[in-house]
Coordinates of C-alpha atoms in Angstrom, one line a residue:
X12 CA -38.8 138.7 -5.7
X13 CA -36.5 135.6 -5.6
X14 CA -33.4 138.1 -4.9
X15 CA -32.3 140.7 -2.9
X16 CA -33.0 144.1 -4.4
X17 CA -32.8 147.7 -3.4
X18 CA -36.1 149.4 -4.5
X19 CA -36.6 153.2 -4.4
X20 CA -39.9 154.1 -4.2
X21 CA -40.7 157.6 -5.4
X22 CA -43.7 159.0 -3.8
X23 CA -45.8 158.8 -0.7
X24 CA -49.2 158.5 -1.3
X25 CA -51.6 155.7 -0.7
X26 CA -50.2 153.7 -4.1
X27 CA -47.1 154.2 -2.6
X28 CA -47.4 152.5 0.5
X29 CA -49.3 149.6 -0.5
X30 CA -46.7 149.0 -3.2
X31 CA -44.1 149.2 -0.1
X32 CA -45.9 146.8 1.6
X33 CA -47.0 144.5 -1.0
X34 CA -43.2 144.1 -1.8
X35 CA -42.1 143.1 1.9
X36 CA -45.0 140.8 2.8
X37 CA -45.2 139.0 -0.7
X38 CA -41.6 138.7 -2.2
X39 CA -39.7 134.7 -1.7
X40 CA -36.6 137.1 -0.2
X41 CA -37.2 140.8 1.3
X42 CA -36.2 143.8 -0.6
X43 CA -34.6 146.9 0.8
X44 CA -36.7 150.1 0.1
X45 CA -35.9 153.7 0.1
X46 CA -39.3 155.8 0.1
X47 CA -38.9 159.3 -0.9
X48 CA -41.3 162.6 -1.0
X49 CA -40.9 166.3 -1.8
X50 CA -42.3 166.5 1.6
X51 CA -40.2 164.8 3.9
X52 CA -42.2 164.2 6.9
X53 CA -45.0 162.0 4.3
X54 CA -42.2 160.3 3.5
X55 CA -41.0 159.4 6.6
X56 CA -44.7 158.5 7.7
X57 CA -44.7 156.2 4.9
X58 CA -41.8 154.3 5.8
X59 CA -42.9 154.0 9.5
X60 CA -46.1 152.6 8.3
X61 CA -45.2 149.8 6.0
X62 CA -42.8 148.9 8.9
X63 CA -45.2 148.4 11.7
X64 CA -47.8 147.0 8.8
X65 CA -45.7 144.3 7.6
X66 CA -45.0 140.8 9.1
X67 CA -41.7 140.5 7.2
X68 CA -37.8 141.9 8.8
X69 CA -35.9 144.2 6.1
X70 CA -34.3 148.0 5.5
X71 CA -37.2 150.9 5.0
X72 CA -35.1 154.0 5.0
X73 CA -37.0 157.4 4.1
X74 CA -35.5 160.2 2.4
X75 CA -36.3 164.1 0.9
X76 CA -36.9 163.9 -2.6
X77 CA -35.8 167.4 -3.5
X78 CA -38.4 168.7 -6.0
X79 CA -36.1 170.6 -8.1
X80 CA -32.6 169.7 -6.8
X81 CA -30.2 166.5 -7.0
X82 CA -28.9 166.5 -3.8
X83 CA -26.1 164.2 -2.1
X84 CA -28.6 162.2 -0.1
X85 CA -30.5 161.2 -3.5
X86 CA -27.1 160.7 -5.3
X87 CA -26.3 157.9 -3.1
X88 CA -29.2 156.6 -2.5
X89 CA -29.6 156.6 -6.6
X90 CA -26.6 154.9 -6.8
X91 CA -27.1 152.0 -4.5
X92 CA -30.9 151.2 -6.2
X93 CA -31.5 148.8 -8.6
X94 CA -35.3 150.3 -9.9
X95 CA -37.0 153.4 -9.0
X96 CA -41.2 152.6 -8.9
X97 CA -42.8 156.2 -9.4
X98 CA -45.3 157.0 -7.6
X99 CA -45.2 160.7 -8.2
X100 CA -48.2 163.0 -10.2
X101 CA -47.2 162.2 -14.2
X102 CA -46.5 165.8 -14.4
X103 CA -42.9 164.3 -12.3
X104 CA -42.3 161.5 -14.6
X105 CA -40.1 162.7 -17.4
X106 CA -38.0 164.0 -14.6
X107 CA -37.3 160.3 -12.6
X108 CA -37.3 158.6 -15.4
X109 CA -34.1 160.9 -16.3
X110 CA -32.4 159.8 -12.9
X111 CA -33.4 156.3 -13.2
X112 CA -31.3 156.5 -16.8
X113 CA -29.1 158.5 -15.3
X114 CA -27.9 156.4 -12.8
X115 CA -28.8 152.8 -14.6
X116 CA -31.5 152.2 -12.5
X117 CA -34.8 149.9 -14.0
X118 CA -38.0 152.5 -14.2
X119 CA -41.5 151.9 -13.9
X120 CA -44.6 154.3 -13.6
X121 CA -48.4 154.4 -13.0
X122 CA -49.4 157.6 -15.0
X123 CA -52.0 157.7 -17.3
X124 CA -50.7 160.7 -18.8
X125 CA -50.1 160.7 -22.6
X126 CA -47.4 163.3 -23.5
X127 CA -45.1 162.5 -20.0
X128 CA -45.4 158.9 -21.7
X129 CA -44.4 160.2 -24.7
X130 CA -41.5 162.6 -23.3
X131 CA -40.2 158.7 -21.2
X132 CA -40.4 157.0 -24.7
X133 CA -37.9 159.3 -26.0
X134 CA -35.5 159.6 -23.2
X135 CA -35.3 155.5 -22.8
X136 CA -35.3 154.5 -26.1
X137 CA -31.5 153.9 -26.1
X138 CA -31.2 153.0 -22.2
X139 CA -29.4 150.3 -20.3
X140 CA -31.9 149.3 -18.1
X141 CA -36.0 148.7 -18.7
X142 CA -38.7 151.0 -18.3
X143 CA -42.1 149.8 -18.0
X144 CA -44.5 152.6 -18.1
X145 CA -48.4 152.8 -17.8
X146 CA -48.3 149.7 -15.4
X147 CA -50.5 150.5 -12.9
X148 CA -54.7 149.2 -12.9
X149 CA -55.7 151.7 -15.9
X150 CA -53.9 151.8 -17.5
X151 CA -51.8 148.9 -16.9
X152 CA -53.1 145.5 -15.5
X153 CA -57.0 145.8 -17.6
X154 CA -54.5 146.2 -21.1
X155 CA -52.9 143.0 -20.2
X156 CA -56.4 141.3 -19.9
X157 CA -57.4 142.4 -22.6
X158 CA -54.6 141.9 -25.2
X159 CA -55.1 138.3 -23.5
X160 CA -58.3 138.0 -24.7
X161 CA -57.6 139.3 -28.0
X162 CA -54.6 136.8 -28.7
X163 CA -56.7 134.1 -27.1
X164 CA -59.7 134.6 -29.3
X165 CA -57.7 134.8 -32.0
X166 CA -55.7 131.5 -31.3
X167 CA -59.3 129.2 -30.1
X168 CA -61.3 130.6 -33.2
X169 CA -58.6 130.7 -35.9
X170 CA -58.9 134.4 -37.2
X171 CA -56.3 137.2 -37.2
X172 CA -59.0 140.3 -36.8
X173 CA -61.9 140.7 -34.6
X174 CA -64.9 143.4 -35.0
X175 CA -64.1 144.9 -30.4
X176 CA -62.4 144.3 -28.1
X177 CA -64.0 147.0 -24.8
X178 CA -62.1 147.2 -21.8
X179 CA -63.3 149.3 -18.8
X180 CA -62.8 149.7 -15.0
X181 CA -64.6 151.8 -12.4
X182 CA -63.0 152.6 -9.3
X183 CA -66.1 153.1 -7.2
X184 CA -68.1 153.8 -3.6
X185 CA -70.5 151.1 -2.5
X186 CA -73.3 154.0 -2.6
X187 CA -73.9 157.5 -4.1
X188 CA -75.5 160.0 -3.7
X189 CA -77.4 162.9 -6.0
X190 CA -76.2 165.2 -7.6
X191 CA -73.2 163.8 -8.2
X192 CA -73.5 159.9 -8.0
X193 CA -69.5 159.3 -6.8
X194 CA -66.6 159.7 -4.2
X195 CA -63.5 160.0 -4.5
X196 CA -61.3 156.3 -3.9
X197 CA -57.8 158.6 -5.6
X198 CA -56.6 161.5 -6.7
X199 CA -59.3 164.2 -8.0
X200 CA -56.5 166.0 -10.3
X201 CA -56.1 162.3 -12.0
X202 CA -60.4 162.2 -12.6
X203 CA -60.5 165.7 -13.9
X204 CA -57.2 164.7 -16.5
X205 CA -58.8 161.6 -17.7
X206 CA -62.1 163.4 -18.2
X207 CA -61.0 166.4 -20.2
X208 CA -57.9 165.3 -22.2
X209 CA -58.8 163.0 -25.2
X210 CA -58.5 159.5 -25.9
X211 CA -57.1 157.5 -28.8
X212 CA -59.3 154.7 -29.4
X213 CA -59.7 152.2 -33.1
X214 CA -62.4 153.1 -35.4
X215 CA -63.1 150.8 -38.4
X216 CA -59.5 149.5 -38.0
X217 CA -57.5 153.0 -37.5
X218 CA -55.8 154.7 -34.9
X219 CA -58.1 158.1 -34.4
X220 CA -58.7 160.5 -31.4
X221 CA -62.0 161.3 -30.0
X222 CA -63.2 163.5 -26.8
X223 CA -63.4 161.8 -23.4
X224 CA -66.9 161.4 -22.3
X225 CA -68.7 161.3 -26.0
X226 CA -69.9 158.0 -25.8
X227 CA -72.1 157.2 -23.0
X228 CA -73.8 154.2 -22.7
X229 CA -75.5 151.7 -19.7
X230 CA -74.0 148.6 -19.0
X231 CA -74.7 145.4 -16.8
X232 CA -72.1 143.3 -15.1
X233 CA -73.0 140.8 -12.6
X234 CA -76.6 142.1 -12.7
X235 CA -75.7 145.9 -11.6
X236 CA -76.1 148.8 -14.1
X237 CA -73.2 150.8 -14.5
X238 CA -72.6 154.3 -16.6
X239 CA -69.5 154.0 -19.1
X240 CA -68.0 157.0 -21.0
X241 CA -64.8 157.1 -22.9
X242 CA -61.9 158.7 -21.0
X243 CA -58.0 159.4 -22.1
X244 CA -55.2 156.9 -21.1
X245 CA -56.1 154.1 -20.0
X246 CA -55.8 152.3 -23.4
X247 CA -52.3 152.4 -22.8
X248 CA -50.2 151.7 -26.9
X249 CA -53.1 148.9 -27.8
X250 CA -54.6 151.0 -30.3
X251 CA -51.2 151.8 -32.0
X252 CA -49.7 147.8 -31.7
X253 CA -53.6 146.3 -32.8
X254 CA -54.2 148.8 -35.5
X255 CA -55.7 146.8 -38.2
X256 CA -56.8 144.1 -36.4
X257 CA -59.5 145.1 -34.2
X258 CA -62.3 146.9 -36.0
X259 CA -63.7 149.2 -32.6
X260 CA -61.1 149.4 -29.7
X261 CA -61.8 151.8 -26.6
X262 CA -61.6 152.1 -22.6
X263 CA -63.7 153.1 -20.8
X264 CA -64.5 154.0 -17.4
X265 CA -67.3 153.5 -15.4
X266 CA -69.4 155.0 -13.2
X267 CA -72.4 154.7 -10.9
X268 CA -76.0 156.2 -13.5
X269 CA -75.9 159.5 -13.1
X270 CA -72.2 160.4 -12.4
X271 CA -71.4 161.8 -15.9
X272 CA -74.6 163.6 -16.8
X273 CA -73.4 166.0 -13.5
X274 CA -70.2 165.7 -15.0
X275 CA -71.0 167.3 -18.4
X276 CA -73.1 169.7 -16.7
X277 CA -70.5 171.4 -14.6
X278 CA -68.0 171.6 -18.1
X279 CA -70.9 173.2 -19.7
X280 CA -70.7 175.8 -17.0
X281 CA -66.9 176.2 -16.8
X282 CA -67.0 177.7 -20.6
X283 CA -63.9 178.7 -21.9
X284 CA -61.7 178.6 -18.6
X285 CA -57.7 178.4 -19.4
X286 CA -57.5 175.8 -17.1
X287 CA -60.1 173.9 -17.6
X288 CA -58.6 170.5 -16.0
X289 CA -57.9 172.6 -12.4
X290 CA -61.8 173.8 -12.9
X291 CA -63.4 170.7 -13.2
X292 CA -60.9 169.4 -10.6
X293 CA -62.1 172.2 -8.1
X294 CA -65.8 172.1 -8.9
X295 CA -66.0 168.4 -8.2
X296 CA -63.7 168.8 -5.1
X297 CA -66.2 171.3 -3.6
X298 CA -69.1 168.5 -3.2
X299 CA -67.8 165.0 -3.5
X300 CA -66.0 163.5 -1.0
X301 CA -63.4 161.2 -0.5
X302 CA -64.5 157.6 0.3
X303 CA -62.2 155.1 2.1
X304 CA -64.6 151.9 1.8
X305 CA -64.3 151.1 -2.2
X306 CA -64.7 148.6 -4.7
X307 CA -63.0 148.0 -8.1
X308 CA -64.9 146.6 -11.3
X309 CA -63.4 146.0 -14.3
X310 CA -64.8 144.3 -17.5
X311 CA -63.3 143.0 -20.6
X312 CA -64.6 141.8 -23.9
X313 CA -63.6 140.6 -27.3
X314 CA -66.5 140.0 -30.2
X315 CA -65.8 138.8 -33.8
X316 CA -66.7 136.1 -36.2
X317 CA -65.0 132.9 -35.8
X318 CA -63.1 131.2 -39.1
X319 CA -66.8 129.5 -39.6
X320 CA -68.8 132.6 -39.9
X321 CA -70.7 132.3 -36.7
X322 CA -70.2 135.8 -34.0
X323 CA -68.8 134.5 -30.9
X324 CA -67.8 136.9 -27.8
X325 CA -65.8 136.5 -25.0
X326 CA -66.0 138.5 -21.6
X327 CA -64.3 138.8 -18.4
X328 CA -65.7 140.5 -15.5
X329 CA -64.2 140.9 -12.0
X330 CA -65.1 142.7 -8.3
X331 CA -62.0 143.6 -6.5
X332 CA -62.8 144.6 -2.6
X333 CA -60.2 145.9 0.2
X334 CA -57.7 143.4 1.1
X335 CA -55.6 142.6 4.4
X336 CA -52.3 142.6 3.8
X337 CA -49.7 142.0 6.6
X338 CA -51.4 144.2 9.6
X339 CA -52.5 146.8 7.4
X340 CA -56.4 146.7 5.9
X341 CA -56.0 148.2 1.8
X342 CA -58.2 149.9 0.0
X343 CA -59.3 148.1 -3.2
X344 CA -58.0 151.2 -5.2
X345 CA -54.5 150.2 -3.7
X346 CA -53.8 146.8 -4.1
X347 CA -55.2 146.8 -7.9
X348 CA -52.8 149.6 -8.6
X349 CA -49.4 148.7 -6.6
X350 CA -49.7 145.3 -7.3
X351 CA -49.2 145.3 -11.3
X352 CA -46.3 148.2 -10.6
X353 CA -44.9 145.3 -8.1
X354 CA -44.9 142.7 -10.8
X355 CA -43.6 144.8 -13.3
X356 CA -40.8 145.6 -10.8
X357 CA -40.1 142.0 -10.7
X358 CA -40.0 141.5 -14.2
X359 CA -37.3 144.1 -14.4
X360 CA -35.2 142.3 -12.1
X361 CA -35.1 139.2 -12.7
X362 CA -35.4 138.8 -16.4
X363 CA -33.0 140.5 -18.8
X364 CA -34.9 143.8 -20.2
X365 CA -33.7 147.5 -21.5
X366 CA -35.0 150.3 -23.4
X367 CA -39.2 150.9 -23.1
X368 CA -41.3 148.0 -22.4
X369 CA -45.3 149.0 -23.1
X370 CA -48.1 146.7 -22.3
X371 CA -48.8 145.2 -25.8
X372 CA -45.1 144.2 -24.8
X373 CA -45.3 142.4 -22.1
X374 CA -46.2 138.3 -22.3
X375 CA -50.3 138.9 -20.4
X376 CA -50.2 135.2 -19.4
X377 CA -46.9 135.0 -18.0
X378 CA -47.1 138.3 -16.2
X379 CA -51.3 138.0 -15.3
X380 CA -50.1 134.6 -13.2
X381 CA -47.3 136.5 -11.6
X382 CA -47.3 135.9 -7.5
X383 CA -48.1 140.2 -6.8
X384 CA -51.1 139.5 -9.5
X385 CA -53.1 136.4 -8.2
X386 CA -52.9 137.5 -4.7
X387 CA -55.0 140.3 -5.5
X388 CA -56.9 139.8 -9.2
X389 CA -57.0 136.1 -8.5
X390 CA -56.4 133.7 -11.4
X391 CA -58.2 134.6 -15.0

């Protein structure tokens, strides 16, 4: 940030905190930050961690986000911020996305979740202030990097269409272990929602909708064999705003061999269960654990004939590991997530936006260089 701004952070889980601290170590002049939770004593753990974590002097208040209820404290606090950056489940986004219209606030959000997105679009489409949704690390930052690629492609080999563009990310353990090959690096209800809702994807230039996890395949990056499946959301609105230019669009995520074969098994065995998002959530909570030490690989590729005829492809591959940041060690999960939701903030604030913003939207080279961007994904 190159100004003083009052940021409201809603939220305090790990995403939450690094994106607190990530603002007051890495912005030219300190924000102010409210943090607030349903539960207020997380909150207010939060808060005291990003202060002793960061290096940097400035205002960290914590507050009750009231689950249900507007009450006075959030009033004023609502009407002294500039943005509000969710960090909240997506089942909560609809809802502060309402106060951040409300009250004339800017908005941006991590979830993954198609129909909240869809409930935000409607809300904001006549709003004062911006709201950039989906901006997190899937979606959010890998859409960027790969629209780049597209327009990039498109610009060096003088086309207007390409036959793929495949975009894919794997949060991930250094090691695994049979049966289930994984551990959890974030939240277990957000892998069981991406695994069992569907995704929209392009097939043979059109927008269509096929099951998560129906196309498994191997793939190598930097030498390593990795498991990728299609799963729902992190394709972000690529497949509506390239329809009819790419041929085969899709993300996908990936996983250490042997991950989804467990995966499939233990859907097989929930049969027709009402709930079948909180089964698989529960089944896989049961045996995998949660990880702290984690890794994040992502992978992006564009293929298509150049004006000559001949098939050219393009590919980006990165390995993101934990990072120190001020006094505080972050988990690779964390800084590849809170650090597009800090640029985006910036973006907000210091350029002129309002109404939705999606990530076909947003100008990938301008926003892939931003200052919260390099100092985690490096330059491209």
């Amino acid at each position: 940030m190159k100004k003083h701004h009052t940021i409201i952070i809603a939220g305090a889980g790990g995403i939450a905190e690094a994106v607190g601290l990530l603002l007051m170590e890495w912005s030219e002049v300190t924000p102010s930050l409210f943090i607030g939770d349903r539960t207020h004593s997380k909150a207010k753990k939060v808060a005291q961690w990003i202060q002793e974590g960061t290096t940097k002097s400035g205002f960290i208040q914590d507050f009750h986000l009231a689950e249900k209820d507007l009450t006075d404290e959030m009033i004023a606090i609502l009407r002294q911020g500039d943005i509000i950056l969710d960090c909240l489940p997506g089942s909560q986004a609809p809802r502060i996305a309402q106060f951040a219209k409300d009250y004339k606030l800017h908005y941006a959000n991590l979830t993954e979740y198609v129909t909240e997105t869809a409930e935000i679009i409607a809300l904001a489409k006549d709003a004062n202030t911006g709201f950039i949704l989906q901006t997190g690390l899937a979606p959010g930052y890998i859409d960027l990097l790969a629209n780049g690629l597209f327009q990039q492609f498109c610009t060096d080999f003088e086309v207007d269409k390409v036959d793929k563009l495949e975009f894919k990310v794997g949060a991930l353990t250094n090691h695994a272990v049979a049966p289930h090959f994984y551990g959890f690096t974030w939240s277990p209800v957000g892998v069981a929602t991406e695994y069992m809702e569907d995704t929209i994807v392009l097939r043979n230039f059109i927008k269509t909708t096929l099951p998560s996890l129906s196309e498994r395949k191997n793939i190598i990056i930097d030498g390593i064999t990795y498991e990728e499946d299609l799963t729902s959301g992190g394709a972000a609105d690529l497949p509506d705003a390239l329809s009819g230019k790419v041929c085969s669009l899709d993300y996908k995520t990936l996983r250490h061999p042997g991950h989804y074969a467990w995966i499939q098994e233990q859907i097989t065995n929930l049969g027709n269960t009402a709930d079948a998002i909180k089964g698989l959530q529960e089944k896989m909570e049961a045996v995998i654990p949660h990880i702290e030490d984690d890794k994040i690989v992502l992978y992006a590729a564009v293929e298509g004939k150049d004006a000559t005829g001949i098939l050219r492809r393009r590919e980006i591959a990165k390995c993101i590991l934990p990072q120190k940041v001020g006094k505080h060690q972050l988990r690779a999960i964390q800084t590849t997530t809170a650090a597009p939701l800090a640029q985006a903030a910036q973006l907000l604030l210091e350029t002129p936006h309002s109404g939705v913003i999606l990530q076909s939207q947003i100008d990938s080279k301008s926003f892939l260089n931003g200052n919260y961007i390099l100092n985690v994904y490096g330059k491209i």
